[in-house]
mmCIF file with all atom_site columns, C-alpha atoms and ligand atoms in Angstrom:
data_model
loop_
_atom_site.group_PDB
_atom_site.id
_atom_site.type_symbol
_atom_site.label_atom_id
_atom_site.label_alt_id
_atom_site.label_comp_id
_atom_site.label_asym_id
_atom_site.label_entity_id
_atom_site.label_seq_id
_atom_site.pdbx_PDB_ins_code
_atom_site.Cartn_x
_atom_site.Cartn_y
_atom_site.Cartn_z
_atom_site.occupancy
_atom_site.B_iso_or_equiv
_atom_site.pdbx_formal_charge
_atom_site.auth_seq_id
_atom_site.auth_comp_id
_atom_site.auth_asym_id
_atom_site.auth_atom_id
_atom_site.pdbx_PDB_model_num
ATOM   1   C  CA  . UNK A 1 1   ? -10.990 -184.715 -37.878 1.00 96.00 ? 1102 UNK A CA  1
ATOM   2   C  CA  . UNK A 1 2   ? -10.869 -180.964 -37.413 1.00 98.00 ? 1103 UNK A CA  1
ATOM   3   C  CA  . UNK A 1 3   ? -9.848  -178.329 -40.051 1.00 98.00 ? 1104 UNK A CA  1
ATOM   4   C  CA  . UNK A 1 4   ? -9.068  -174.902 -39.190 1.00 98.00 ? 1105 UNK A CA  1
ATOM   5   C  CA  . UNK A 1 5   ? -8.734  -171.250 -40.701 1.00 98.00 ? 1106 UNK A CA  1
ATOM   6   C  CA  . UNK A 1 6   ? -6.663  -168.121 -39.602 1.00 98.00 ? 1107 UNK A CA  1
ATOM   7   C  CA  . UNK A 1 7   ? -8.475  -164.788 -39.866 1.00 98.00 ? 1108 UNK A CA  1
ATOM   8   C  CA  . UNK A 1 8   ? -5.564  -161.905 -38.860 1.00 96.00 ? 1109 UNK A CA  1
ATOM   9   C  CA  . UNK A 1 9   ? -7.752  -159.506 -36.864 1.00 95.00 ? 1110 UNK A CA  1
ATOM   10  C  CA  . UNK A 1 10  ? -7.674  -155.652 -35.088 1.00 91.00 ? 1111 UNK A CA  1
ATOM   11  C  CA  . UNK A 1 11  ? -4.554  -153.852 -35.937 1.00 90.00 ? 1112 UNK A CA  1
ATOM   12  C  CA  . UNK A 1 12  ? -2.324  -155.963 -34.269 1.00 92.00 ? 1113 UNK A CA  1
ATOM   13  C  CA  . UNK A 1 13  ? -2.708  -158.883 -36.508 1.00 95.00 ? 1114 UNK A CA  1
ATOM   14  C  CA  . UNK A 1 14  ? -4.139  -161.066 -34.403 1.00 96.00 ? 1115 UNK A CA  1
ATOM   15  C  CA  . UNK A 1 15  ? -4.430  -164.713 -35.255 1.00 98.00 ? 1116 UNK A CA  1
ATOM   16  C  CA  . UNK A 1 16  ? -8.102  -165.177 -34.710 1.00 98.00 ? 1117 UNK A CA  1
ATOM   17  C  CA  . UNK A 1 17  ? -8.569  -169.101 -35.497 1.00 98.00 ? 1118 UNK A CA  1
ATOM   18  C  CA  . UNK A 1 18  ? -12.202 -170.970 -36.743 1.00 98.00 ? 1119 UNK A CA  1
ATOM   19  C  CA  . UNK A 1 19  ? -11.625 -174.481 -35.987 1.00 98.00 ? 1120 UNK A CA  1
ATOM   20  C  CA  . UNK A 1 20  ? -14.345 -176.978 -36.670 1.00 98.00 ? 1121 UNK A CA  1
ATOM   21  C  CA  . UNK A 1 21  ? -15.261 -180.702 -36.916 1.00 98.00 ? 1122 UNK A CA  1
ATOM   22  C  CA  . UNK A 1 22  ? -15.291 -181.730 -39.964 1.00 98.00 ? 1123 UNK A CA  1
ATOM   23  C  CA  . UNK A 1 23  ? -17.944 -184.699 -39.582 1.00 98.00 ? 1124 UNK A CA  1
ATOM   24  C  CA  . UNK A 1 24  ? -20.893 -182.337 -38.117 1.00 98.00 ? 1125 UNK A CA  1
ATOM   25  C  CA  . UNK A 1 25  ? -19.169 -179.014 -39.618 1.00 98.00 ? 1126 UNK A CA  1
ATOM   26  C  CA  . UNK A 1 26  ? -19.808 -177.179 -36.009 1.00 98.00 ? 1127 UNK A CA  1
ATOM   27  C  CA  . UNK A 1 27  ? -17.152 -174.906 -34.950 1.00 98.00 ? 1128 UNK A CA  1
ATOM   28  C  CA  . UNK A 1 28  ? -15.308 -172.695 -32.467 1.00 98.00 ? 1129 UNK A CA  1
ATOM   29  C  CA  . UNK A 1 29  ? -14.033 -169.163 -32.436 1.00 98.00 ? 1130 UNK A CA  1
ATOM   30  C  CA  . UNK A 1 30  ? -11.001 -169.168 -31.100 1.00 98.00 ? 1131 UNK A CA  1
ATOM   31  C  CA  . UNK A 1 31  ? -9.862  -165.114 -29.932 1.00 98.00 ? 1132 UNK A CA  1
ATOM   32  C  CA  . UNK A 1 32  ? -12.325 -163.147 -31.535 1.00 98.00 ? 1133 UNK A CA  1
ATOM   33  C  CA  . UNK A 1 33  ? -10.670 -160.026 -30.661 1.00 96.00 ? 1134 UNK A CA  1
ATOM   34  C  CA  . UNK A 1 34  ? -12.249 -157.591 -33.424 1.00 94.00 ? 1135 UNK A CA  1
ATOM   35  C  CA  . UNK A 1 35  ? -13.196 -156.816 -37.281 1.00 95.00 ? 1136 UNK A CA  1
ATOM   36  C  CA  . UNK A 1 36  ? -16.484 -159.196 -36.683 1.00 96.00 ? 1137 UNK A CA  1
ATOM   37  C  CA  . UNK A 1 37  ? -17.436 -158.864 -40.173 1.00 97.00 ? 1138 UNK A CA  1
ATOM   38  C  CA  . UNK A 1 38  ? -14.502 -160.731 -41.271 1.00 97.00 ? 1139 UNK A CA  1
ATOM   39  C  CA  . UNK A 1 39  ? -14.997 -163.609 -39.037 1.00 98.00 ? 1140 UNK A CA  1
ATOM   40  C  CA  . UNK A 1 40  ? -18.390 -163.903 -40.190 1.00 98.00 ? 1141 UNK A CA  1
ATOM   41  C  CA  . UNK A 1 41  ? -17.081 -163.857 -43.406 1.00 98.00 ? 1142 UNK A CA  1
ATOM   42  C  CA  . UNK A 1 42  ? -15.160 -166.654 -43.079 1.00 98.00 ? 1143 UNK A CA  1
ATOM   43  C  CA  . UNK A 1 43  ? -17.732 -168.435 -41.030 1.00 98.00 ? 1144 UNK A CA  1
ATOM   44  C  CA  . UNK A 1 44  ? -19.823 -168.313 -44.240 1.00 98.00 ? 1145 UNK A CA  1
ATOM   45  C  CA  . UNK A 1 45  ? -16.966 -169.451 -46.274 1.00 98.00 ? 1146 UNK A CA  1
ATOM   46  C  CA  . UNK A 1 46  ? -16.763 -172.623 -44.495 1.00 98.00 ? 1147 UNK A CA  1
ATOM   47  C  CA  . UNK A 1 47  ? -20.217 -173.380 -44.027 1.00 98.00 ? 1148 UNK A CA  1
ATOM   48  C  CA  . UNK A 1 48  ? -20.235 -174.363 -40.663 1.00 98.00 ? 1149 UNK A CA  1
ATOM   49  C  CA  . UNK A 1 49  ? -22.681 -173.389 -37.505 1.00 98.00 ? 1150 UNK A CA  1
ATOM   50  C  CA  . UNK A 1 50  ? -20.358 -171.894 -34.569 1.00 98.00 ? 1151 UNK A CA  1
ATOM   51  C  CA  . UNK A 1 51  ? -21.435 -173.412 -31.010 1.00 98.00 ? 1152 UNK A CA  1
ATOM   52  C  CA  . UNK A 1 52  ? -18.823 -171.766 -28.688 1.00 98.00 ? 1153 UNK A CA  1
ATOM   53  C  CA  . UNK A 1 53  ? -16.421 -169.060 -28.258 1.00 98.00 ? 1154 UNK A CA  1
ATOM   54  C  CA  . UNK A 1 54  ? -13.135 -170.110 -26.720 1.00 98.00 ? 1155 UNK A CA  1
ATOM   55  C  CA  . UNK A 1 55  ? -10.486 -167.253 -25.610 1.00 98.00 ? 1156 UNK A CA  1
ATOM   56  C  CA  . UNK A 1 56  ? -6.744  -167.948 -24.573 1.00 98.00 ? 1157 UNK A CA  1
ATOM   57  C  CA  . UNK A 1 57  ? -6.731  -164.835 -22.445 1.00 98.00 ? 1158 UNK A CA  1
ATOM   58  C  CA  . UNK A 1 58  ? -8.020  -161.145 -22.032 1.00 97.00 ? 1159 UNK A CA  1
ATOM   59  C  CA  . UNK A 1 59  ? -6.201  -159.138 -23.823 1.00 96.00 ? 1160 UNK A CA  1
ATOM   60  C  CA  . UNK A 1 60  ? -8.072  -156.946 -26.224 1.00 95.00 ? 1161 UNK A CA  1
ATOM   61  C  CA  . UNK A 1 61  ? -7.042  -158.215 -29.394 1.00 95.00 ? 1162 UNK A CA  1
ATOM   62  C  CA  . UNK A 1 62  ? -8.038  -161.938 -28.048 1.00 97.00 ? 1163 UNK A CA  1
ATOM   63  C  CA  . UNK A 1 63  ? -10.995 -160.884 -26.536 1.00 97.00 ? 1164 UNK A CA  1
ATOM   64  C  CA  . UNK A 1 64  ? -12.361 -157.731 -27.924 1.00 95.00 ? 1165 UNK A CA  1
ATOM   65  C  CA  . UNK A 1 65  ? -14.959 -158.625 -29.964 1.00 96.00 ? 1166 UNK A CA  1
ATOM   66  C  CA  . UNK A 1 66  ? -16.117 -161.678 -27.797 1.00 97.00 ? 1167 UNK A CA  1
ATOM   67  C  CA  . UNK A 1 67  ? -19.199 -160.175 -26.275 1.00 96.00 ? 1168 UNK A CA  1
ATOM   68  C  CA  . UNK A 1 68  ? -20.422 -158.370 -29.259 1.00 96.00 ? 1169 UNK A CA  1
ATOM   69  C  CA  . UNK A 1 69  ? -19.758 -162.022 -31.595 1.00 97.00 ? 1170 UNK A CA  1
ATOM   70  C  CA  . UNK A 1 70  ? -21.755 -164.347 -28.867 1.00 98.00 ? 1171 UNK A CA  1
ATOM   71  C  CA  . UNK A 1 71  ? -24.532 -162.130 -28.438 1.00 97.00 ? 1172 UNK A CA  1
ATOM   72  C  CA  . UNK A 1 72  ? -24.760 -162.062 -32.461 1.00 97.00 ? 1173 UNK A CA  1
ATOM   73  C  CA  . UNK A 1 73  ? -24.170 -165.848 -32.700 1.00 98.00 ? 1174 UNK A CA  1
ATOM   74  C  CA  . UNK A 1 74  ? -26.480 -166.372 -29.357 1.00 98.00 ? 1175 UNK A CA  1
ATOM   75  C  CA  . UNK A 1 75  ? -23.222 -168.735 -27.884 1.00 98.00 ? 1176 UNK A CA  1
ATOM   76  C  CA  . UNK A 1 76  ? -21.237 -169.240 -24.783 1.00 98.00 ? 1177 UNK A CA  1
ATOM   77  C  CA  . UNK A 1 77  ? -18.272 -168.085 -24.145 1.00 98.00 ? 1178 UNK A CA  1
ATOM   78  C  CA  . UNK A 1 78  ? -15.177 -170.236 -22.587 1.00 98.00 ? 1179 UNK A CA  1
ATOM   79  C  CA  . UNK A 1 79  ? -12.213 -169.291 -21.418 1.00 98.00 ? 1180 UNK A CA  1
ATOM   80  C  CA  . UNK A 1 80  ? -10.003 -167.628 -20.308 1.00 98.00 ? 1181 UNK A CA  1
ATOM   81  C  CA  . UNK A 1 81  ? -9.054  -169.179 -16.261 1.00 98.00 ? 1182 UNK A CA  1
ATOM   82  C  CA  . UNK A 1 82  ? -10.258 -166.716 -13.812 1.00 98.00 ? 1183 UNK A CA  1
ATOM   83  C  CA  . UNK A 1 83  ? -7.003  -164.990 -12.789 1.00 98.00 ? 1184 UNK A CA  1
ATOM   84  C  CA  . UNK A 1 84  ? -7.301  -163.198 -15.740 1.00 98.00 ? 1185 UNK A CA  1
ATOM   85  C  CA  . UNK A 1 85  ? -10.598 -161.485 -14.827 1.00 97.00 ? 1186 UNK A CA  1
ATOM   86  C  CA  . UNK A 1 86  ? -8.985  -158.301 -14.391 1.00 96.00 ? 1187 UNK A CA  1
ATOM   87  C  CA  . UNK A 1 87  ? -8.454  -158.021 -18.417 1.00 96.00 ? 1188 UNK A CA  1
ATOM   88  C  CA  . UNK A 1 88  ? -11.955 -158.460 -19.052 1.00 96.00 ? 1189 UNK A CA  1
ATOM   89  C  CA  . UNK A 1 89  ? -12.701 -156.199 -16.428 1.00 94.00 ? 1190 UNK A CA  1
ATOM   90  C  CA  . UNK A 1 90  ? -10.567 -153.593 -17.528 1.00 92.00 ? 1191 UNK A CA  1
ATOM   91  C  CA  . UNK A 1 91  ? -11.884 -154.196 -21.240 1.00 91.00 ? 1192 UNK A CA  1
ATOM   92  C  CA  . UNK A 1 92  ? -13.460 -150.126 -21.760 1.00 88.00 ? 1193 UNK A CA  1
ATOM   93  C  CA  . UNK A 1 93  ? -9.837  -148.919 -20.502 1.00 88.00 ? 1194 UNK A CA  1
ATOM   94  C  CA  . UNK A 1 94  ? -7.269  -151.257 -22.902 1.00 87.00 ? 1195 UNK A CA  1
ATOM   95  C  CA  . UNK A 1 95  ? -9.916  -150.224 -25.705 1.00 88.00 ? 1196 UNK A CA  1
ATOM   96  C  CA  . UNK A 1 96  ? -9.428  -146.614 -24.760 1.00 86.00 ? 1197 UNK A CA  1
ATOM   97  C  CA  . UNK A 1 97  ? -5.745  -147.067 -24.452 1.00 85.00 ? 1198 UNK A CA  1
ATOM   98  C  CA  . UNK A 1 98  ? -5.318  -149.144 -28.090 1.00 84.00 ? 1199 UNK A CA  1
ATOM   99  C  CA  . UNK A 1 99  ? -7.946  -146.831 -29.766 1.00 82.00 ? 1200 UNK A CA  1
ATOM   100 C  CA  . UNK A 1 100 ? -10.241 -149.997 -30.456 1.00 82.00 ? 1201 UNK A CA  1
ATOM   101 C  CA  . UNK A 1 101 ? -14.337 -149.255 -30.382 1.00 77.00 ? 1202 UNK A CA  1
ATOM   102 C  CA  . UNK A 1 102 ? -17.005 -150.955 -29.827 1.00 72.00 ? 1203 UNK A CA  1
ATOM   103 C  CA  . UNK A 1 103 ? -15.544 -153.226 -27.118 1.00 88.00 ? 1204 UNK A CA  1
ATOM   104 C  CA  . UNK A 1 104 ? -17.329 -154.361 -23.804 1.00 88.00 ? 1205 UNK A CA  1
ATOM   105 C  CA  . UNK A 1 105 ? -16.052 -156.117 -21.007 1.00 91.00 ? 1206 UNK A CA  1
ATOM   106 C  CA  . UNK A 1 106 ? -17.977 -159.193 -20.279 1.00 94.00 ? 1207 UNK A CA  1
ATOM   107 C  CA  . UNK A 1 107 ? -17.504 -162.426 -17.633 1.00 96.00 ? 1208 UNK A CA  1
ATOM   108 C  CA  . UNK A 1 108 ? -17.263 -165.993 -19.632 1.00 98.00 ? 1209 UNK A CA  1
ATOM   109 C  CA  . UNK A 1 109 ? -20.448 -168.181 -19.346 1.00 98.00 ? 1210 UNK A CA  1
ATOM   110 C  CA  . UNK A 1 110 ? -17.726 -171.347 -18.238 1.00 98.00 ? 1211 UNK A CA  1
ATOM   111 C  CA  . UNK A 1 111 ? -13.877 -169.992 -16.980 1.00 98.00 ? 1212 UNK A CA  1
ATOM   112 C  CA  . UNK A 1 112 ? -11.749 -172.748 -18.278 1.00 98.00 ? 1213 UNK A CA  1
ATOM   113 C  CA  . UNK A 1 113 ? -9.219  -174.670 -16.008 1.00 98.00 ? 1214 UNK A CA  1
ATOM   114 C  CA  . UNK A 1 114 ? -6.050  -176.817 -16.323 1.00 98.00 ? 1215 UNK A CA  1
ATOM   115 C  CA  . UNK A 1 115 ? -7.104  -180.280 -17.255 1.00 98.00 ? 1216 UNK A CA  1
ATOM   116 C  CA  . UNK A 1 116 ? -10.919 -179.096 -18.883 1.00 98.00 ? 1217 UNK A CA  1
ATOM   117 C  CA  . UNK A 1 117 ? -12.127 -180.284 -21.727 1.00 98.00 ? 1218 UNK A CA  1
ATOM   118 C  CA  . UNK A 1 118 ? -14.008 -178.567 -24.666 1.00 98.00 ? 1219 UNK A CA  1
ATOM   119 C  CA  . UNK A 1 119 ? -16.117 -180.286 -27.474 1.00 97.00 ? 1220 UNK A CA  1
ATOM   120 C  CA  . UNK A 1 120 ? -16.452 -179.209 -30.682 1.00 98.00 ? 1221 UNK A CA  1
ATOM   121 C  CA  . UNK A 1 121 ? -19.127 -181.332 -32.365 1.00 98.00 ? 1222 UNK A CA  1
ATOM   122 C  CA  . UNK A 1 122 ? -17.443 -184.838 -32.202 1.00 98.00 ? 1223 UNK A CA  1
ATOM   123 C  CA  . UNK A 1 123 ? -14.319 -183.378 -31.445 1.00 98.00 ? 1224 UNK A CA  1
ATOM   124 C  CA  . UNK A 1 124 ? -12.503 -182.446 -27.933 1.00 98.00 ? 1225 UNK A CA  1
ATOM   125 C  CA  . UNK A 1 125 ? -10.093 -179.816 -26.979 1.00 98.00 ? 1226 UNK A CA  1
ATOM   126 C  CA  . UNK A 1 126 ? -7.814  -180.603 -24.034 1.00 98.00 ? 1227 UNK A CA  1
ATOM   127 C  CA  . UNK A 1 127 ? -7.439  -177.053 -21.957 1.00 98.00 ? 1228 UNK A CA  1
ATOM   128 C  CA  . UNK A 1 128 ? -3.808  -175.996 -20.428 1.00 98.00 ? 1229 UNK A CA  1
ATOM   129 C  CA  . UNK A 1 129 ? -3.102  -173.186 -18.010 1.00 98.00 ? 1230 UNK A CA  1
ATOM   130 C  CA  . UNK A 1 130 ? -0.110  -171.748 -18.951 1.00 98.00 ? 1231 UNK A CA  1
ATOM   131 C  CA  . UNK A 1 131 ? 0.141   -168.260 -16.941 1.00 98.00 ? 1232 UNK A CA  1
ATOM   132 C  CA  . UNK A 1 132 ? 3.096   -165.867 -17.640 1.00 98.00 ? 1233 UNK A CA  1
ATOM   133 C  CA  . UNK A 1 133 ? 2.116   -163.810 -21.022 1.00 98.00 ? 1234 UNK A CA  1
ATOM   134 C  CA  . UNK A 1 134 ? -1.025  -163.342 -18.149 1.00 98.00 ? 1235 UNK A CA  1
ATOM   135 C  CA  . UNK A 1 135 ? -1.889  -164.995 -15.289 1.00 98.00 ? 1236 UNK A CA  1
ATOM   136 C  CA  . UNK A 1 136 ? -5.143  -166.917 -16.303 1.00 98.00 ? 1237 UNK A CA  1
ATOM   137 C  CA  . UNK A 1 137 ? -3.691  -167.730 -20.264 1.00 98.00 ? 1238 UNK A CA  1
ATOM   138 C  CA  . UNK A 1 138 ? -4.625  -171.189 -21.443 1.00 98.00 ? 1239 UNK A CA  1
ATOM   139 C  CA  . UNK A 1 139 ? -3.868  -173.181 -24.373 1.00 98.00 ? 1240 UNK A CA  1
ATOM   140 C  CA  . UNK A 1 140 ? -6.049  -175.458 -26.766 1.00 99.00 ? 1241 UNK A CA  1
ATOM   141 C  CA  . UNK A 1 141 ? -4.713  -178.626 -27.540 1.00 98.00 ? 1242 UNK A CA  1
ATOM   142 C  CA  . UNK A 1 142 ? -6.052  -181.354 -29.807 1.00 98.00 ? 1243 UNK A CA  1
ATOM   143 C  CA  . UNK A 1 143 ? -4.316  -184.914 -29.480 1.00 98.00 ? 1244 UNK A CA  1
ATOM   144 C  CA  . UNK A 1 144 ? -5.344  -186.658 -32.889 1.00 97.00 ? 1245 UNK A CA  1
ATOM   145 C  CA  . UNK A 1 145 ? -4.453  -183.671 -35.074 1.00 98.00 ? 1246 UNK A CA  1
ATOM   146 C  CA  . UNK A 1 146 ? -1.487  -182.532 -33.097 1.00 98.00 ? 1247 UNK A CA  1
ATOM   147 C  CA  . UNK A 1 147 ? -2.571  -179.312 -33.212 1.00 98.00 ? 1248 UNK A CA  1
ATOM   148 C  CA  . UNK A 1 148 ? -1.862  -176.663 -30.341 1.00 98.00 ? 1249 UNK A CA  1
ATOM   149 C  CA  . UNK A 1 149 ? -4.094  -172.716 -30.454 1.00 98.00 ? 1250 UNK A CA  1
ATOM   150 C  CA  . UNK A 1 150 ? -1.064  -171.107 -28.048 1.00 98.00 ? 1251 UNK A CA  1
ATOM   151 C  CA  . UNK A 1 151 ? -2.435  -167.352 -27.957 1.00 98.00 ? 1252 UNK A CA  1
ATOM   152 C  CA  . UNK A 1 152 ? 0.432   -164.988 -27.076 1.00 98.00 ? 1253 UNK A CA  1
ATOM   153 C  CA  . UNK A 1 153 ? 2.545   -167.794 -25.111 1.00 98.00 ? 1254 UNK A CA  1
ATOM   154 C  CA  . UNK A 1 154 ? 4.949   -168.876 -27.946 1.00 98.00 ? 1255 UNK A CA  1
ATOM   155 C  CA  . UNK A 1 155 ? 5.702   -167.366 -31.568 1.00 98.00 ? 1256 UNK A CA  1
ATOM   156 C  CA  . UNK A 1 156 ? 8.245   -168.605 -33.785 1.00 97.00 ? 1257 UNK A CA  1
ATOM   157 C  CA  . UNK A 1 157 ? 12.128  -167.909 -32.651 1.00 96.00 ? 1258 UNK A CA  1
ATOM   158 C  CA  . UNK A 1 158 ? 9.655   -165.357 -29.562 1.00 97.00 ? 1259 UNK A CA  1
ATOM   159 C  CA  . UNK A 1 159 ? 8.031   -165.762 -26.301 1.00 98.00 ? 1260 UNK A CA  1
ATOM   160 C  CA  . UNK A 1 160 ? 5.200   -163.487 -24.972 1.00 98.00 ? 1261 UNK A CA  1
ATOM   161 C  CA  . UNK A 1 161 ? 5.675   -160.282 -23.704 1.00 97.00 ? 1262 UNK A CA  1
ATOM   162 C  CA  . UNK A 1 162 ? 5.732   -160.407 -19.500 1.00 97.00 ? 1263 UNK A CA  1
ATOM   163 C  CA  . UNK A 1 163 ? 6.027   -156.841 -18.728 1.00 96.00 ? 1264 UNK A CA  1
ATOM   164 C  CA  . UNK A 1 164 ? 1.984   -156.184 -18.609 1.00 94.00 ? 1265 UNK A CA  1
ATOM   165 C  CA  . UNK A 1 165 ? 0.715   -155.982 -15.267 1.00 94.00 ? 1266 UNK A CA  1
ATOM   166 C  CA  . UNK A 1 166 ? 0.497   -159.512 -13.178 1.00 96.00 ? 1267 UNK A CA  1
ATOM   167 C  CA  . UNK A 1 167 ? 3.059   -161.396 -15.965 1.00 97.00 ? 1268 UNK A CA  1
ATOM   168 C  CA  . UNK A 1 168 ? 5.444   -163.734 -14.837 1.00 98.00 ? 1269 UNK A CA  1
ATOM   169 C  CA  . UNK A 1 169 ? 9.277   -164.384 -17.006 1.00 98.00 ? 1270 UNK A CA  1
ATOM   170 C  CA  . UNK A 1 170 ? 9.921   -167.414 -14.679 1.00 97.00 ? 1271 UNK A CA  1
ATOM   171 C  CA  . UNK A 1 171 ? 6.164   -168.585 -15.057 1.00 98.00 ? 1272 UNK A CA  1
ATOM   172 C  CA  . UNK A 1 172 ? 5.934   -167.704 -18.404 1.00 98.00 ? 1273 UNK A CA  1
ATOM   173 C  CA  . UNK A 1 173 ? 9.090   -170.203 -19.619 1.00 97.00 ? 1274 UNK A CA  1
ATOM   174 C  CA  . UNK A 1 174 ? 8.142   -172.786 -16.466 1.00 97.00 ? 1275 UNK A CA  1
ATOM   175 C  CA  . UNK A 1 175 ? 4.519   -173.164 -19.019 1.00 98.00 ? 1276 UNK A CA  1
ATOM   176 C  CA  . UNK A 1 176 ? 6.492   -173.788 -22.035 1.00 98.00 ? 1277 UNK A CA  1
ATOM   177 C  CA  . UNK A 1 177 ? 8.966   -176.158 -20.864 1.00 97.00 ? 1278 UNK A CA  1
ATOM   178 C  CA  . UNK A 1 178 ? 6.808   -178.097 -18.639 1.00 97.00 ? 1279 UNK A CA  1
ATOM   179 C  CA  . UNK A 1 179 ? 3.282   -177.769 -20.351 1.00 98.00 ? 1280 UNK A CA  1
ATOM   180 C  CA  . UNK A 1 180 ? 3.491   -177.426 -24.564 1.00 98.00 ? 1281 UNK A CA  1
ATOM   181 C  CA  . UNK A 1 181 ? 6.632   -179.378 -25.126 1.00 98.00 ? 1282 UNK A CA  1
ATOM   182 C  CA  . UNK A 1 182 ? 5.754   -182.594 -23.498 1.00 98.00 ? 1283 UNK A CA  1
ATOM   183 C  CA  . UNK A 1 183 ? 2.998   -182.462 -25.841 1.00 98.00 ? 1284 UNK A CA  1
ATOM   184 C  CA  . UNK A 1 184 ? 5.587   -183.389 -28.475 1.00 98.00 ? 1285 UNK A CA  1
ATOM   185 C  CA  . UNK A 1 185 ? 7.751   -181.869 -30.868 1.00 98.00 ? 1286 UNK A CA  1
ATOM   186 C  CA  . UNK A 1 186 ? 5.467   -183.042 -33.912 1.00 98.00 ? 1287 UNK A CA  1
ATOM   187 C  CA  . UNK A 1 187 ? 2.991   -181.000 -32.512 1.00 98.00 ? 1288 UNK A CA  1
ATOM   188 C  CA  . UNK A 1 188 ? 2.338   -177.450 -34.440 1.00 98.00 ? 1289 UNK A CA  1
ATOM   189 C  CA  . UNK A 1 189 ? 0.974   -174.672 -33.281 1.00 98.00 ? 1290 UNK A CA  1
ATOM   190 C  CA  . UNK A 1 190 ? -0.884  -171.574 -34.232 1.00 98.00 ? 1291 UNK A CA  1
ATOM   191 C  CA  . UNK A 1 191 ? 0.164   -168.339 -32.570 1.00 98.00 ? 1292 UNK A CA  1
ATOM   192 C  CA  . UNK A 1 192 ? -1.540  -165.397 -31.543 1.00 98.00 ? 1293 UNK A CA  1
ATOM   193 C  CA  . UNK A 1 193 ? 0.961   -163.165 -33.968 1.00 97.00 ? 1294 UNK A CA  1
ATOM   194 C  CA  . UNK A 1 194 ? 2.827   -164.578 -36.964 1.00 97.00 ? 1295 UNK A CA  1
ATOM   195 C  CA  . UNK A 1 195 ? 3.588   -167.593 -38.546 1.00 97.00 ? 1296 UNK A CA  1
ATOM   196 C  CA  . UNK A 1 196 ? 3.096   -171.243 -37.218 1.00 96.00 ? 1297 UNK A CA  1
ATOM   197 C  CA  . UNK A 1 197 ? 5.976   -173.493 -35.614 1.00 98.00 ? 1298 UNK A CA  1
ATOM   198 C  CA  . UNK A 1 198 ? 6.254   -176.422 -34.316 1.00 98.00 ? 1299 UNK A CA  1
ATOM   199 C  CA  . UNK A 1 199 ? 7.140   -177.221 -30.590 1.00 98.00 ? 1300 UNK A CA  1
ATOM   200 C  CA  . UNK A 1 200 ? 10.172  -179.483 -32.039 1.00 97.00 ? 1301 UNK A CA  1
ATOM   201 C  CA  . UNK A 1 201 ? 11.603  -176.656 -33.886 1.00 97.00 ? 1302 UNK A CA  1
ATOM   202 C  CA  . UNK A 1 202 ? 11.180  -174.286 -31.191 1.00 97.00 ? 1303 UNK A CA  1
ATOM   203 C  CA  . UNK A 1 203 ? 12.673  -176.371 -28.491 1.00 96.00 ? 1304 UNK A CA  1
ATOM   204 C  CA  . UNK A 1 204 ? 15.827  -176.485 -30.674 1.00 95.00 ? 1305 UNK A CA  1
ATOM   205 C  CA  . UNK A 1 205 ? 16.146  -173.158 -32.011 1.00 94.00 ? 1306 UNK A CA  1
ATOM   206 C  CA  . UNK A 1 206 ? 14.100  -170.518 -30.083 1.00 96.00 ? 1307 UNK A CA  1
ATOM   207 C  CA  . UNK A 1 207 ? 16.362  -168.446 -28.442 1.00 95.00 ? 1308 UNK A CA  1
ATOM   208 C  CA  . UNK A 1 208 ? 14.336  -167.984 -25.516 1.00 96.00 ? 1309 UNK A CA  1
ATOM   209 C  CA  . UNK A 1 209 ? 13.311  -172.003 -24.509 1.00 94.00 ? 1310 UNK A CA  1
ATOM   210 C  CA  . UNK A 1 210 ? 15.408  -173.627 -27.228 1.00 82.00 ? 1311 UNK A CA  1
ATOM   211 C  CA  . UNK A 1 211 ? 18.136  -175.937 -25.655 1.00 80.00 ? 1312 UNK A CA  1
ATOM   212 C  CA  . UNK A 1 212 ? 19.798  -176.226 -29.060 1.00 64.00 ? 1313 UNK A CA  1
HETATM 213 ZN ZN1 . ZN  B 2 .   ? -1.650  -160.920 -25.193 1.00 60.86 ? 271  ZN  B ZN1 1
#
């Protein structure tokens, strides 16, 4: 079984998720992207020991407090897929652009891939590449809780943005018809921004991807 908690971080809001097993109580970070203290916070509330960082892709309210958090927690971290190197390279210029501080630009100790797999105590994450929002974006999927961590691919009734450099409209709706909704339509997810959905409810009434 897993259990999860949403900590909004940076000023944009940003879903940053804790997800853990609950039979051994260790965890991941999913999108760190800032206000650390907070995350710790929360890490303490649920009394679990963090073993990995995982990030959807490397944008700086995903990603920006990822090097700081792993060095503090002395974890890896996994994710994003490569093609999105160029983010975390360009980390010092999107915080200079966004007004964030304290952000480095690091390289992931494992870049994740279509197909991958990441444990969480007893628990396993099935990885997704779903480029468009950016070109190396994945997705965290768990099977038995029908649970999907879809970063800034799909919001409720929204898609993600595809006007940053190297995103892709056609790729972008190509990931959500033909990756997350064969996962099911039972299957909720957890945003990067706003509320949670399910891919059933999307698929009929997003006006984006719905075919309702
Ligand atoms: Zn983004």
């Amino acid at each position: 079984m897993i259990e999860t908690r949403v900590i909004p971080v940076t000023p944009f809001e940003q879903n940053c998720t804790l997800l853990w097993c609950t039979a051994s109580r260790q965890a991941v970070v999913v999108d760190p992207g800032g206000d650390l203290p907070r995350i710790q916070a929360a890490i303490d509330a649920a009394g679990v020991t963090v073993e990995r960082i995982l990030i959807t892709h490397g944008h700086i309210d995903h990603a920006g407090g990822a090097a700081q958090l792993a060095r503090t927690l002395n974890v890896p971290i996994e994710g994003p897929q490569e093609e999105d190197a160029f983010w975390l390279a360009g980390m010092p210029e999107q915080s200079e652009m966004f007004g964030f501080s304290g952000v480095e630009a690091f390289t992931p100790t494992r870049w994740l891939h279509d197909g991958d797999t990441v444990s969480v105590g007893q628990e396993t994450l099935q990885v997704l590449h779903t480029p468009g929002h950016t070109p190396g974006h994945v997705v965290f999927f768990h099977p038995g809780a029908r649970l999907a961590l879809v970063g800034d691919v799909l919001f409720v009734g929204s898609i993600g943005r595809t006007d940053f450099p190297r995103g892709d409209y056609d790729d972008l709706i190509n990931s959500i018809r033909t990756k997350l909704f064969p996962l099911g339509d039972d299957v909720r997810f957890i945003s990067g921004h706003g509320p949670d959905s399910t891919f059933g409810r999307e698929r009929l009434h997003n006006p984006y991807v719905g075919e309702g």
